Tab-separated table of C-alpha atoms in Angstrom:
chain	number	residue	atom	x	y	z
A	813	UNK	CA	15.115	60.359	23.254
A	814	UNK	CA	16.919	60.423	19.906
A	815	UNK	CA	15.081	61.112	16.656
A	816	UNK	CA	16.212	57.803	15.158
A	817	UNK	CA	14.097	55.970	17.745
A	818	UNK	CA	10.938	57.802	16.756
A	819	UNK	CA	8.371	55.980	14.603
A	820	UNK	CA	8.254	56.779	10.913
A	821	UNK	CA	5.251	56.586	8.619
A	822	UNK	CA	5.648	54.611	5.385
A	823	UNK	CA	3.817	56.085	2.417
A	824	UNK	CA	0.395	54.798	1.386
A	825	UNK	CA	-0.315	53.158	4.752
A	826	UNK	CA	-3.061	54.546	6.993
A	827	UNK	CA	-1.476	55.460	10.314
A	828	UNK	CA	-3.312	54.082	13.348
A	829	UNK	CA	-2.660	55.564	16.773
A	830	UNK	CA	-3.529	52.931	19.383
A	831	UNK	CA	-4.323	54.918	22.534
A	832	UNK	CA	-4.529	53.005	25.815
A	833	UNK	CA	-4.076	53.131	29.580
A	834	UNK	CA	-5.803	56.150	31.054
A	835	UNK	CA	-6.811	57.546	34.404
A	836	UNK	CA	-9.554	55.098	35.337
A	837	UNK	CA	-9.342	52.079	37.627
A	838	UNK	CA	-9.390	49.942	34.469
A	839	UNK	CA	-5.957	51.236	33.401
A	840	UNK	CA	-4.256	47.847	33.476
A	841	UNK	CA	-6.997	46.059	31.541
A	842	UNK	CA	-6.732	48.739	28.867
A	843	UNK	CA	-2.993	48.033	28.596
A	844	UNK	CA	-3.691	44.314	28.218
A	845	UNK	CA	-6.292	45.065	25.549
A	846	UNK	CA	-3.826	47.287	23.690
A	847	UNK	CA	-1.255	44.509	23.646
A	848	UNK	CA	-3.709	42.167	21.970
A	849	UNK	CA	-4.749	44.822	19.434
A	850	UNK	CA	-1.134	45.678	18.599
A	851	UNK	CA	-0.393	42.012	17.971
A	852	UNK	CA	-3.391	41.723	15.657
A	853	UNK	CA	-3.004	44.798	13.451
A	854	UNK	CA	-1.643	43.903	10.021
A	855	UNK	CA	1.624	45.839	9.775
A	856	UNK	CA	1.691	45.297	6.006
A	857	UNK	CA	-1.511	47.345	5.757
A	858	UNK	CA	-1.239	49.856	8.612
A	859	UNK	CA	1.450	51.946	10.228
A	860	UNK	CA	1.005	51.848	14.009
A	861	UNK	CA	1.787	54.438	16.672
A	862	UNK	CA	1.269	53.241	20.288
A	863	UNK	CA	0.350	56.063	22.670
A	864	UNK	CA	-0.166	55.318	26.351
A	865	UNK	CA	-1.935	57.564	28.842
A	866	UNK	CA	-0.491	57.327	32.335
A	867	UNK	CA	-2.620	57.139	35.456
A	868	UNK	CA	-2.027	60.857	36.020
A	869	UNK	CA	-3.132	61.742	32.471
A	870	UNK	CA	0.160	62.234	30.606
A	871	UNK	CA	0.155	61.088	26.992
A	872	UNK	CA	3.343	59.079	26.568
A	873	UNK	CA	5.155	57.583	23.612
A	874	UNK	CA	5.442	53.888	24.424
A	875	UNK	CA	7.370	50.922	23.171
A	876	UNK	CA	5.624	48.830	20.512
A	877	UNK	CA	6.154	45.672	22.564
A	878	UNK	CA	2.853	43.808	23.051
A	879	UNK	CA	4.559	41.032	25.001
A	880	UNK	CA	5.133	43.492	27.853
A	881	UNK	CA	1.441	44.364	28.053
A	882	UNK	CA	0.130	41.138	29.574
A	883	UNK	CA	-0.773	40.217	33.138
A	884	UNK	CA	2.310	38.310	34.279
A	885	UNK	CA	2.458	36.396	37.529
A	886	UNK	CA	-0.475	38.347	38.910
A	887	UNK	CA	1.249	41.669	38.178
A	888	UNK	CA	-0.842	44.182	36.221
A	889	UNK	CA	0.908	46.149	33.455
A	890	UNK	CA	0.952	49.942	33.314
A	891	UNK	CA	1.787	52.681	30.831
A	892	UNK	CA	4.388	53.985	33.260
A	893	UNK	CA	6.402	50.812	32.732
A	894	UNK	CA	6.125	51.080	28.940
A	895	UNK	CA	6.756	54.800	28.445
A	896	UNK	CA	9.884	55.799	26.545
A	897	UNK	CA	10.406	58.673	28.978
A	898	UNK	CA	9.212	59.681	32.434
A	899	UNK	CA	8.668	63.270	31.276
A	900	UNK	CA	8.116	63.253	27.519
A	901	UNK	CA	4.579	63.809	26.270
A	902	UNK	CA	2.619	63.329	23.066
A	903	UNK	CA	0.313	66.077	21.857
A	904	UNK	CA	-2.458	65.750	19.292
A	905	UNK	CA	-3.426	68.966	17.555
A	906	UNK	CA	-6.976	70.251	18.065
A	907	UNK	CA	-6.828	71.934	14.657
A	908	UNK	CA	-8.991	69.833	12.292
A	909	UNK	CA	-6.752	70.869	9.412
A	910	UNK	CA	-3.694	69.419	11.125
A	911	UNK	CA	-3.551	65.767	12.207
A	912	UNK	CA	0.115	65.881	13.147
A	913	UNK	CA	1.241	64.315	16.405
A	914	UNK	CA	4.113	66.008	18.237
A	915	UNK	CA	6.420	64.550	20.883
A	916	UNK	CA	8.161	66.863	23.333
A	917	UNK	CA	10.483	66.558	26.311
A	918	UNK	CA	11.536	69.312	28.721
A	919	UNK	CA	14.521	71.213	27.360
A	920	UNK	CA	14.299	69.624	23.915
A	921	UNK	CA	12.935	70.776	20.582
A	922	UNK	CA	9.528	69.146	19.909
A	923	UNK	CA	9.648	66.380	17.298
A	924	UNK	CA	6.937	65.721	14.732
A	925	UNK	CA	5.773	62.108	14.632
A	926	UNK	CA	3.746	62.555	11.452
A	927	UNK	CA	0.035	62.610	10.757
A	928	UNK	CA	-2.487	60.224	12.249
A	929	UNK	CA	-5.264	58.922	9.993
A	930	UNK	CA	-7.335	57.160	12.636
A	931	UNK	CA	-7.254	56.590	16.397
A	932	UNK	CA	-8.022	53.211	17.926
A	933	UNK	CA	-8.920	54.124	21.530
A	934	UNK	CA	-8.787	51.008	23.670
A	935	UNK	CA	-9.381	52.799	26.952
A	936	UNK	CA	-11.897	51.446	29.433
A	937	UNK	CA	-13.868	53.477	31.932
A	938	UNK	CA	-13.916	57.224	32.662
A	939	UNK	CA	-11.583	59.592	30.798
A	940	UNK	CA	-11.525	57.379	27.737
A	941	UNK	CA	-14.578	55.214	27.131
A	942	UNK	CA	-17.080	57.774	28.407
A	943	UNK	CA	-17.061	60.331	25.585
A	944	UNK	CA	-14.280	62.551	26.932
A	945	UNK	CA	-11.584	61.262	24.577
A	946	UNK	CA	-14.117	61.031	21.773
A	947	UNK	CA	-14.882	64.737	22.235
A	948	UNK	CA	-11.182	65.587	21.942
A	949	UNK	CA	-10.925	63.557	18.739
A	950	UNK	CA	-13.985	65.298	17.321
A	951	UNK	CA	-12.335	68.658	18.019
A	952	UNK	CA	-9.166	67.371	16.365
A	953	UNK	CA	-11.053	66.125	13.313
A	954	UNK	CA	-9.443	62.684	13.575
A	955	UNK	CA	-11.583	59.596	12.824
A	956	UNK	CA	-11.681	57.023	15.593
A	957	UNK	CA	-12.840	53.483	16.229
A	958	UNK	CA	-16.041	52.963	18.162
A	959	UNK	CA	-18.908	54.956	19.579
A	960	UNK	CA	-19.234	58.735	19.397
A	961	UNK	CA	-19.497	61.229	22.240
A	962	UNK	CA	-23.129	60.685	23.227
A	963	UNK	CA	-23.232	56.913	22.862
A	964	UNK	CA	-19.903	56.561	24.677
A	965	UNK	CA	-21.272	58.580	27.586
A	966	UNK	CA	-24.515	56.603	27.615
A	967	UNK	CA	-22.622	53.325	27.443
A	968	UNK	CA	-20.522	54.325	30.450
A	969	UNK	CA	-23.324	55.552	32.705
A	970	UNK	CA	-25.434	52.600	33.809
A	971	UNK	CA	-28.272	54.838	35.006
A	972	UNK	CA	-28.806	56.701	31.752
A	973	UNK	CA	-28.130	53.580	29.736
A	974	UNK	CA	-31.045	51.895	31.485
A	975	UNK	CA	-33.236	54.979	31.087
A	976	UNK	CA	-32.632	55.019	27.337
A	977	UNK	CA	-33.185	51.290	26.996
A	978	UNK	CA	-36.472	51.611	28.890
A	979	UNK	CA	-37.586	54.441	26.623
A	980	UNK	CA	-36.987	52.175	23.621
A	981	UNK	CA	-38.969	49.341	25.182
A	982	UNK	CA	-35.976	47.128	25.967
A	983	UNK	CA	-36.252	44.948	29.097
A	984	UNK	CA	-34.124	46.077	32.058
A	985	UNK	CA	-34.031	44.863	35.650
A	986	UNK	CA	-35.011	46.828	38.768
A	987	UNK	CA	-32.461	49.388	39.979
A	988	UNK	CA	-31.996	52.350	42.286
A	989	UNK	CA	-29.485	55.210	41.961
A	990	UNK	CA	-27.692	56.901	44.866
A	991	UNK	CA	-26.318	60.265	43.762
A	992	UNK	CA	-23.194	61.797	45.349
A	993	UNK	CA	-24.948	64.676	47.131
A	994	UNK	CA	-27.557	62.364	48.628
A	995	UNK	CA	-25.019	59.988	50.184
A	996	UNK	CA	-22.814	62.836	51.386
A	997	UNK	CA	-25.555	65.057	52.816
A	998	UNK	CA	-28.366	62.690	53.826
A	999	UNK	CA	-27.093	59.104	53.972
A	1000	UNK	CA	-30.007	58.009	56.144
A	1001	UNK	CA	-32.446	58.891	53.357
A	1002	UNK	CA	-30.287	56.975	50.882
A	1003	UNK	CA	-30.208	53.941	53.173
A	1004	UNK	CA	-33.987	54.074	53.545
A	1005	UNK	CA	-34.475	54.118	49.767
A	1006	UNK	CA	-32.215	51.098	49.417
A	1007	UNK	CA	-34.032	49.358	52.289
A	1008	UNK	CA	-37.375	50.034	50.581
A	1009	UNK	CA	-35.913	48.717	47.317
A	1010	UNK	CA	-34.730	45.549	49.088
A	1011	UNK	CA	-38.129	45.129	50.738
A	1012	UNK	CA	-39.730	45.159	47.288
A	1013	UNK	CA	-37.164	43.093	45.374
A	1014	UNK	CA	-35.418	41.084	48.094
A	1015	UNK	CA	-31.824	40.481	49.102
A	1016	UNK	CA	-29.124	40.069	47.926
A	1017	UNK	CA	-28.470	43.315	46.070
A	1018	UNK	CA	-25.586	44.300	43.842
A	1019	UNK	CA	-23.982	47.652	44.626
A	1020	UNK	CA	-21.965	49.071	41.736
A	1021	UNK	CA	-20.146	52.195	40.621
A	1022	UNK	CA	-22.500	53.748	38.058
A	1023	UNK	CA	-19.684	54.559	35.621
A	1024	UNK	CA	-17.069	51.818	35.870
A	1025	UNK	CA	-16.431	48.484	34.183
A	1026	UNK	CA	-14.444	45.249	34.418
A	1027	UNK	CA	-16.534	44.491	37.526
A	1028	UNK	CA	-14.492	47.037	39.491
A	1029	UNK	CA	-15.960	48.076	42.835
A	1030	UNK	CA	-18.969	45.745	42.725
A	1031	UNK	CA	-20.242	44.098	45.894
A	1032	UNK	CA	-22.908	41.496	46.466
A	1033	UNK	CA	-24.778	42.553	49.605
A	1034	UNK	CA	-26.765	39.979	51.537
A	1035	UNK	CA	-28.124	42.269	54.231
A	1036	UNK	CA	-28.419	45.828	55.474
A	1037	UNK	CA	-25.427	45.467	57.812
A	1038	UNK	CA	-23.046	45.233	54.825
A	1039	UNK	CA	-24.572	48.066	52.836
A	1040	UNK	CA	-22.399	51.003	53.938
A	1041	UNK	CA	-19.171	49.146	53.229
A	1042	UNK	CA	-20.435	48.197	49.763
A	1043	UNK	CA	-21.468	51.753	48.943
A	1044	UNK	CA	-18.100	53.112	50.039
A	1045	UNK	CA	-16.310	50.486	47.941
A	1046	UNK	CA	-18.338	51.514	44.888
A	1047	UNK	CA	-17.666	55.195	45.636
A	1048	UNK	CA	-13.909	54.546	45.501
A	1049	UNK	CA	-14.466	54.181	41.754
A	1050	UNK	CA	-17.387	56.555	41.180
A	1051	UNK	CA	-19.280	58.915	43.524
A	1052	UNK	CA	-22.540	57.878	41.842
A	1053	UNK	CA	-23.734	54.403	42.836
A	1054	UNK	CA	-26.306	52.103	41.289
A	1055	UNK	CA	-28.056	49.330	43.201
A	1056	UNK	CA	-29.533	46.397	41.296
A	1057	UNK	CA	-31.673	43.466	42.328
A	1058	UNK	CA	-30.564	39.872	41.860
A	1059	UNK	CA	-31.754	38.311	38.622
A	1060	UNK	CA	-31.597	34.529	38.679
A	1061	UNK	CA	-30.719	32.860	35.426
A	1062	UNK	CA	-27.845	32.567	32.985
A	1063	UNK	CA	-25.477	35.329	31.866
A	1064	UNK	CA	-25.534	35.641	28.073
A	1065	UNK	CA	-23.378	37.992	26.003
A	1066	UNK	CA	-23.669	39.004	22.367
A	1067	UNK	CA	-21.343	41.040	20.170
A	1068	UNK	CA	-22.423	43.672	17.652
A	1069	UNK	CA	-20.135	44.757	14.828
A	1070	UNK	CA	-20.646	47.455	12.215
A	1071	UNK	CA	-20.488	46.103	8.665
A	1072	UNK	CA	-20.819	48.079	5.434
A	1073	UNK	CA	-24.576	47.415	5.405
A	1074	UNK	CA	-25.141	48.092	9.102
A	1075	UNK	CA	-24.709	46.352	12.460
A	1076	UNK	CA	-24.768	42.575	12.748
A	1077	UNK	CA	-24.853	40.364	15.835
A	1078	UNK	CA	-22.478	37.530	16.639
A	1079	UNK	CA	-23.357	34.150	18.008
A	1080	UNK	CA	-23.952	34.608	21.735
A	1081	UNK	CA	-21.850	33.294	24.601
A	1082	UNK	CA	-22.754	31.880	28.003
A	1083	UNK	CA	-20.747	32.879	31.072
A	1084	UNK	CA	-21.017	29.912	33.453
A	1085	UNK	CA	-20.749	30.508	37.192
A	1086	UNK	CA	-17.277	30.363	38.733
A	1087	UNK	CA	-17.626	28.233	41.826
A	1088	UNK	CA	-14.937	30.144	43.742
A	1089	UNK	CA	-16.762	33.462	43.275
A	1090	UNK	CA	-20.162	34.780	44.296
A	1091	UNK	CA	-20.541	36.548	40.946
A	1092	UNK	CA	-18.611	37.486	37.784
A	1093	UNK	CA	-16.213	39.868	39.533
A	1094	UNK	CA	-12.780	41.192	38.445
A	1095	UNK	CA	-10.897	38.127	39.664
A	1096	UNK	CA	-13.355	35.812	37.938
A	1097	UNK	CA	-12.799	37.717	34.678
A	1098	UNK	CA	-9.028	38.142	34.746
A	1099	UNK	CA	-7.573	36.067	37.569
A	1100	UNK	CA	-5.841	32.720	37.545
A	1101	UNK	CA	-9.182	30.903	37.795
A	1102	UNK	CA	-11.009	33.147	35.355
A	1103	UNK	CA	-14.311	32.105	33.884
A	1104	UNK	CA	-14.236	30.423	30.508
A	1105	UNK	CA	-17.243	31.442	28.466
A	1106	UNK	CA	-18.999	28.892	26.294
A	1107	UNK	CA	-19.309	29.925	22.644
A	1108	UNK	CA	-21.840	29.480	21.193
A	1109	UNK	CA	-24.168	29.659	24.162
A	1110	UNK	CA	-26.178	26.472	24.807
A	1111	UNK	CA	-29.550	28.085	24.109
A	1112	UNK	CA	-32.258	27.378	21.561
A	1113	UNK	CA	-32.204	28.813	18.021
A	1114	UNK	CA	-35.206	30.958	18.963
A	1115	UNK	CA	-33.384	32.331	22.014
A	1116	UNK	CA	-30.278	32.976	19.916
A	1117	UNK	CA	-32.316	34.973	17.406
A	1118	UNK	CA	-33.981	36.938	20.184
A	1119	UNK	CA	-30.780	37.906	21.980
A	1120	UNK	CA	-29.224	38.922	18.658
A	1121	UNK	CA	-32.266	41.089	17.927
A	1122	UNK	CA	-32.062	42.717	21.346
A	1123	UNK	CA	-28.304	43.312	21.038
A	1124	UNK	CA	-28.757	45.179	17.757
A	1125	UNK	CA	-31.726	47.074	19.217
A	1126	UNK	CA	-29.541	48.180	22.146
A	1127	UNK	CA	-26.787	49.215	19.715
A	1128	UNK	CA	-29.278	51.327	17.782
A	1129	UNK	CA	-31.021	52.735	20.874
A	1130	UNK	CA	-27.764	54.155	22.208
A	1131	UNK	CA	-26.758	55.388	18.708
A	1132	UNK	CA	-23.593	53.284	18.823
A	1133	UNK	CA	-21.005	52.904	16.089
A	1134	UNK	CA	-18.314	50.344	15.402
A	1135	UNK	CA	-18.871	47.759	18.093
A	1136	UNK	CA	-20.708	46.846	21.254
A	1137	UNK	CA	-20.801	43.903	23.598
A	1138	UNK	CA	-24.291	43.543	25.030
A	1139	UNK	CA	-24.705	41.622	28.296
A	1140	UNK	CA	-27.968	39.940	29.235
A	1141	UNK	CA	-29.563	37.710	31.815
A	1142	UNK	CA	-31.695	34.857	30.526
A	1143	UNK	CA	-34.032	34.489	33.464
A	1144	UNK	CA	-35.418	31.244	34.805
A	1145	UNK	CA	-38.725	32.276	33.198
A	1146	UNK	CA	-37.053	32.301	29.769
A	1147	UNK	CA	-37.003	36.082	29.304
A	1148	UNK	CA	-33.982	38.165	28.334
A	1149	UNK	CA	-33.129	41.205	30.452
A	1150	UNK	CA	-30.378	43.523	29.267
A	1151	UNK	CA	-27.820	44.257	31.953
A	1152	UNK	CA	-25.526	46.677	30.104
A	1153	UNK	CA	-23.584	47.409	26.948
A	1154	UNK	CA	-19.860	48.003	26.592
A	1155	UNK	CA	-18.909	50.375	23.779
A	1156	UNK	CA	-15.245	49.339	24.032
A	1157	UNK	CA	-15.234	45.781	25.350
A	1158	UNK	CA	-12.035	44.036	26.290
A	1159	UNK	CA	-9.837	42.608	23.540
A	1160	UNK	CA	-7.627	40.563	25.822
A	1161	UNK	CA	-6.768	37.024	24.702
A	1162	UNK	CA	-9.556	35.684	26.940
A	1163	UNK	CA	-12.133	38.377	26.146
A	1164	UNK	CA	-15.550	37.281	24.995
A	1165	UNK	CA	-16.101	39.838	22.226
A	1166	UNK	CA	-13.385	38.541	19.854
A	1167	UNK	CA	-14.207	34.941	20.795
A	1168	UNK	CA	-17.835	35.413	19.784
A	1169	UNK	CA	-16.844	36.901	16.437
A	1170	UNK	CA	-14.256	34.190	15.866
A	1171	UNK	CA	-17.064	31.665	16.210
A	1172	UNK	CA	-19.175	33.822	13.868
A	1173	UNK	CA	-16.571	33.667	11.104
A	1174	UNK	CA	-14.635	36.891	11.752
A	1175	UNK	CA	-11.157	36.144	13.072
A	1176	UNK	CA	-9.159	38.544	15.221
A	1177	UNK	CA	-7.147	40.298	12.471
A	1178	UNK	CA	-10.267	40.729	10.323
A	1179	UNK	CA	-12.162	42.067	13.341
A	1180	UNK	CA	-9.511	44.714	13.942
A	1181	UNK	CA	-9.398	45.574	10.240
A	1182	UNK	CA	-13.185	45.963	10.036
A	1183	UNK	CA	-13.203	48.307	13.019
A	1184	UNK	CA	-10.467	50.496	11.554
A	1185	UNK	CA	-12.082	50.552	8.106
A	1186	UNK	CA	-15.468	51.467	9.606
A	1187	UNK	CA	-13.815	54.373	11.426
A	1188	UNK	CA	-12.084	55.563	8.250
A	1189	UNK	CA	-15.424	55.557	6.401
A	1190	UNK	CA	-17.112	57.792	8.954
A	1191	UNK	CA	-16.651	61.551	9.068
A	1192	UNK	CA	-16.136	63.342	12.362
A	1193	UNK	CA	-18.679	65.912	13.476
A	1194	UNK	CA	-22.453	65.633	13.194
A	1195	UNK	CA	-23.540	62.503	11.336
């Protein structure tokens, strides 16, 4: 790769490294999200450096070509297809006094790409959204968009997320956790616990990877005979599995965004059922017949105020920063139950988080700008 093809950093512009892809099963959705973010960043205000992480963990210098980052004809994009080289790698210094990014290829002299002022990590799932990347950035002393180490980890792990919400008095639904050692060493005991859970709360159950998103690996289980297959499907994404009872009602989402005076909540959205799907699975979210959320949600002003209050309370309970999408069920009894939060929700063209803020008066470019500016205001380290 010749030096003339390397990005340069104009003076007086904050340099934003958009980091995407990653090793999780949500790799492709992260690439799609990055494409939308790259299109939205104001290039008159910011210098942009796209950095993709391949599925095997290599940090690659990628083309700044958002049009290649979309789902096209059912084909999911990947960092491997966007990388400038099959061997070259990008390295971020872990010296807090040095924010320089270096690009190297085997047999070539490493090339400096300049300093990075802030990282916009649009990774989803483990090895990116779960606190691991955030820890690296803390060591490097580089500000970054979104939640810190602890809140990222909490936001990724559905078990501990629910435990924290419960401790803060937030309403959560019934659940059971199957840990890796239990399923591997004593599956009969695990099955019995799930059977007891079903006897108390009824079928169907939802079997999920405890630390995955984008509805990856989730199964709706209508009876005990389908349980093992569902657990194994969830374990393809995460060895720890969470089992949840069915909550009847409407799915309501609400966005939280950090402003100068603190977090604010967006107007909520309603995710209507997709008739071709049993639940809001991956295909319903991103496929050809994806669900189209209704913004604002058709709920009462009192319900809107309540879900906004709960969304901010969840943001604060998990010590989040920057942004969160909080997902709820509005039960048939009229009560809100929090399902989960996403500390780095999707920013694809059909994603609900930017749509909710658009309806709340914050358009896409302003949303991106506010997130970057919030990150630049925050120090790294303890805060």
